[in-house]
Tab-separated table of C-alpha atoms in Angstrom:
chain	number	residue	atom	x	y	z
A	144	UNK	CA	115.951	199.529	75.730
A	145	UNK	CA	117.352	198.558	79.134
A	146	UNK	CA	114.203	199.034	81.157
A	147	UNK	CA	113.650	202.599	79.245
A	148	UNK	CA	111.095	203.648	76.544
A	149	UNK	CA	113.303	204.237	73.271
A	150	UNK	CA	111.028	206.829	71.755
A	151	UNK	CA	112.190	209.501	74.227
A	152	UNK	CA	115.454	208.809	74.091
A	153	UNK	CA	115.720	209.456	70.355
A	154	UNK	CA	113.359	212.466	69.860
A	155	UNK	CA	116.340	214.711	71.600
A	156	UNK	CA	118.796	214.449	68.873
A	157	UNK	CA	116.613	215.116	65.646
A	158	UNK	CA	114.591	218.354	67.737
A	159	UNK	CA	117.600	219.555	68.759
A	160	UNK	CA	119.095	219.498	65.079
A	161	UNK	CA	116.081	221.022	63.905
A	162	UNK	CA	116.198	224.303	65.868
A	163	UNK	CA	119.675	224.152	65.213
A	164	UNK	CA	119.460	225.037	61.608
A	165	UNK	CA	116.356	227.617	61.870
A	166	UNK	CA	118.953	228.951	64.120
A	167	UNK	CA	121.262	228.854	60.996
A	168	UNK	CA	118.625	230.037	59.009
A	169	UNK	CA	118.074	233.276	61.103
A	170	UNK	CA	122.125	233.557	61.316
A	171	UNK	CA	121.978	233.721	57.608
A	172	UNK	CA	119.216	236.186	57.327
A	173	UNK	CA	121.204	238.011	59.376
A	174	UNK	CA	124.969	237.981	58.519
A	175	UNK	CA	124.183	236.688	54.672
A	176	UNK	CA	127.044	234.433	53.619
A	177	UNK	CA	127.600	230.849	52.161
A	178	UNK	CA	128.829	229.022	55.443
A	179	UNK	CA	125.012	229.440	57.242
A	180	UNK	CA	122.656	228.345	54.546
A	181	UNK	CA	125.165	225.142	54.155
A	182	UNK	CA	125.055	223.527	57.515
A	183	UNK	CA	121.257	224.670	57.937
A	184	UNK	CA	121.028	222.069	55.299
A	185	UNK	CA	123.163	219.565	56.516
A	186	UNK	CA	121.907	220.083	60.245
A	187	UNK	CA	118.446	219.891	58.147
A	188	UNK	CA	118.727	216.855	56.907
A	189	UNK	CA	120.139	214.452	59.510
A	190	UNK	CA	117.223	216.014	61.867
A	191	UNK	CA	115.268	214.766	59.340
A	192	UNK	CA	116.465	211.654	59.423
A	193	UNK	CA	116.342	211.120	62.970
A	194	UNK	CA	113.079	211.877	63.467
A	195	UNK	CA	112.312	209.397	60.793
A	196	UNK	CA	113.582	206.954	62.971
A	197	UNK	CA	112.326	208.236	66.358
A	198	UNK	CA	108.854	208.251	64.446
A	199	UNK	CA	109.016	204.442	64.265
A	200	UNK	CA	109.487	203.730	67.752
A	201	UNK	CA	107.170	206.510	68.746
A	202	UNK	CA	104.490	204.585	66.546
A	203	UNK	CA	105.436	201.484	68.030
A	204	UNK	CA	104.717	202.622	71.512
A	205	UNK	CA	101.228	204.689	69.939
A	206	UNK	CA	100.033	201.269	69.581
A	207	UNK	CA	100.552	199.819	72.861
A	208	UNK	CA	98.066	202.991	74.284
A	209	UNK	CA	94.380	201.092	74.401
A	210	UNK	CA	91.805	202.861	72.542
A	211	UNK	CA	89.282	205.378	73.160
A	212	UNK	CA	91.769	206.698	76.050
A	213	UNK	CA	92.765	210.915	76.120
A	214	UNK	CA	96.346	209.644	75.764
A	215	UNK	CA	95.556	207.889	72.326
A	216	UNK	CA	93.549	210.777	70.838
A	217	UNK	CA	96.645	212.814	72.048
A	218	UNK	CA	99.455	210.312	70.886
A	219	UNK	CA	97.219	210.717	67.779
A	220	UNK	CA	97.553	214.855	66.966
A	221	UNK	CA	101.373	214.404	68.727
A	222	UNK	CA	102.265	211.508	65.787
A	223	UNK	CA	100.272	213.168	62.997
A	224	UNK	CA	102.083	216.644	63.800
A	225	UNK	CA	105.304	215.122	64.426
A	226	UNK	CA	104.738	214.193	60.731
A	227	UNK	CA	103.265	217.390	59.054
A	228	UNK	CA	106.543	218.691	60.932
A	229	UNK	CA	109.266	216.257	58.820
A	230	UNK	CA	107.390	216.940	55.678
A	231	UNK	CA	107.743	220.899	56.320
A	232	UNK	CA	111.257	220.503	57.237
A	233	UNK	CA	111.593	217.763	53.976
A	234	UNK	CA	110.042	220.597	51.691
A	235	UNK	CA	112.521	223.628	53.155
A	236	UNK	CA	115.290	220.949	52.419
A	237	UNK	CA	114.079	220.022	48.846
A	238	UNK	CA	113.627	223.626	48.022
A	239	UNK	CA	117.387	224.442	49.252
A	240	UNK	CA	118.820	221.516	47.698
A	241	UNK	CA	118.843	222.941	44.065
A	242	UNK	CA	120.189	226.572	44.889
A	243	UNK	CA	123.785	227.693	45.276
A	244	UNK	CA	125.405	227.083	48.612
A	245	UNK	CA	121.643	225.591	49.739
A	246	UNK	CA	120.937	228.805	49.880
A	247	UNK	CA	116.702	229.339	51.326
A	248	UNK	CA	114.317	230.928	49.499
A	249	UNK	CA	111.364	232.821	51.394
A	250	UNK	CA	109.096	230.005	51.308
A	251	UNK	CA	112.288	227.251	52.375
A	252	UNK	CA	112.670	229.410	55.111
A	253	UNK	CA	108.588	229.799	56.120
A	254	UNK	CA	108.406	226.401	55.619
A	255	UNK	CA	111.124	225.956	58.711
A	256	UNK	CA	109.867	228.502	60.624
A	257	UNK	CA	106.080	226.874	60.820
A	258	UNK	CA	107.614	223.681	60.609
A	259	UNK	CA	109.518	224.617	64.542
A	260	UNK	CA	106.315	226.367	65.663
A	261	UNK	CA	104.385	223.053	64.995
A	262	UNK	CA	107.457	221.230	66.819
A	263	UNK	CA	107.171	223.152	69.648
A	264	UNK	CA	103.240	222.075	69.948
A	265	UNK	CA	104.018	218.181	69.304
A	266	UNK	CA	106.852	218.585	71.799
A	267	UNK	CA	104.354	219.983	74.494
A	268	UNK	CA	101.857	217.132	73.646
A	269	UNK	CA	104.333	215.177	73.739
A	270	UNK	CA	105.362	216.270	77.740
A	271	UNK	CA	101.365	215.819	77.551
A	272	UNK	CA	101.638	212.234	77.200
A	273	UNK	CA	104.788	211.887	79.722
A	274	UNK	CA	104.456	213.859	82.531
A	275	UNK	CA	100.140	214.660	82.895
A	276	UNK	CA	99.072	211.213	81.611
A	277	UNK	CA	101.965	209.250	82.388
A	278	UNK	CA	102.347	207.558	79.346
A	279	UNK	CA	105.776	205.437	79.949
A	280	UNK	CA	106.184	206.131	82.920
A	281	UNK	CA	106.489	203.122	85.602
A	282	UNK	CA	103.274	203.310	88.367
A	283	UNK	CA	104.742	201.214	90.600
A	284	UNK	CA	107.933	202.393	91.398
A	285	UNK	CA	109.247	205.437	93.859
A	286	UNK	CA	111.502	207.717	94.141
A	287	UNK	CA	113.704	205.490	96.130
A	288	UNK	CA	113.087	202.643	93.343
A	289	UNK	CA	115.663	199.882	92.059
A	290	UNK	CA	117.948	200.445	89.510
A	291	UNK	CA	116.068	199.794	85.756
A	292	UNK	CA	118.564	196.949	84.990
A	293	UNK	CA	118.346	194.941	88.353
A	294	UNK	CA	115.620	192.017	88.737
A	295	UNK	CA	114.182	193.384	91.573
A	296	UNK	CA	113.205	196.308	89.290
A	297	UNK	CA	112.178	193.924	86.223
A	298	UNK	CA	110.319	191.478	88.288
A	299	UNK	CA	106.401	193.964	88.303
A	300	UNK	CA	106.913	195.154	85.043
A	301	UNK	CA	104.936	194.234	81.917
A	302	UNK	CA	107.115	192.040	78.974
A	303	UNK	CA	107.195	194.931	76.282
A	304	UNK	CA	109.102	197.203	79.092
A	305	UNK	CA	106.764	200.179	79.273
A	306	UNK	CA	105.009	202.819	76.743
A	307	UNK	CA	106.354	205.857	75.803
């Protein structure tokens, strides 16, 4: 997108919503009331949803890593636990779903709390891939490099725009 991997770009918004409601979660467990447990599961759900669609771009740039590389094997556990991760977060949101005022039961709430741990370890791959492997990251600029959008800038780089 303009000279920029997209995958990065979106992963902000849907980890970001995430710890947002175990933060609401936590807020519940300690203050009790109906107003927590409901925009855990609102905050829930669209960070669900955007990491469904972060997931497709991040896939899309998995692909364009050759094989048999450190950064596929990697991309690999970062994707597949980027996925266990939506499908803990799904089940916590499934199990809320049902209850008055979304209210979590103790597994819902396990299920979010393991489900951010295992976040926090795809998001460090993730920085993995980025900053010690440079996946995404332009070799032959500087730090004094053109601006992404000029030609000068787009005139060395490969046609899909980058990895990451």
């Amino acid at each position: 997108m303009l000279g920029h991997p997209v995958h990065p770009m979106l992963v902000v918004l849907p980890l970001g919503l995430l710890i947002g409601a175990v933060l609401f979660d936590i807020l519940y467990l300690i203050f009790g009331g109906t107003t927590f447990p409901l925009v855990a599961g609102y905050t829930m759900a669209a960070g669900i949803i955007g990491g469904l669609v972060a997931g497709v771009f991040g896939l899309v740039d998995w692909m364009a890593i050759p094989p048999r590389t450190r950064a596929r094997r990697i991309g690999t556990l970062h994707g597949l636990g980027n996925v266990l991760v939506l499908v803990l977060f799904g089940l916590s949101w499934l199990l809320r779903y049902p209850e008055t005022d979304w209210r979590p039961n103790e597994f819902a709430l396990t299920l979010s709390f393991v489900g951010i741990v295992l976040g926090a370890i795809t998001g460090w791959l993730g920085g993995e891939l980025v900053d010690r492997l440079g996946v995404g990251v332009d070799q032959v600029e500087d730090l004094n490099a053109a601006n992404s959008l000029s030609r000068k800038a787009r005139a060395g780089r490969p046609a899909a725009g980058g990895v990451g």
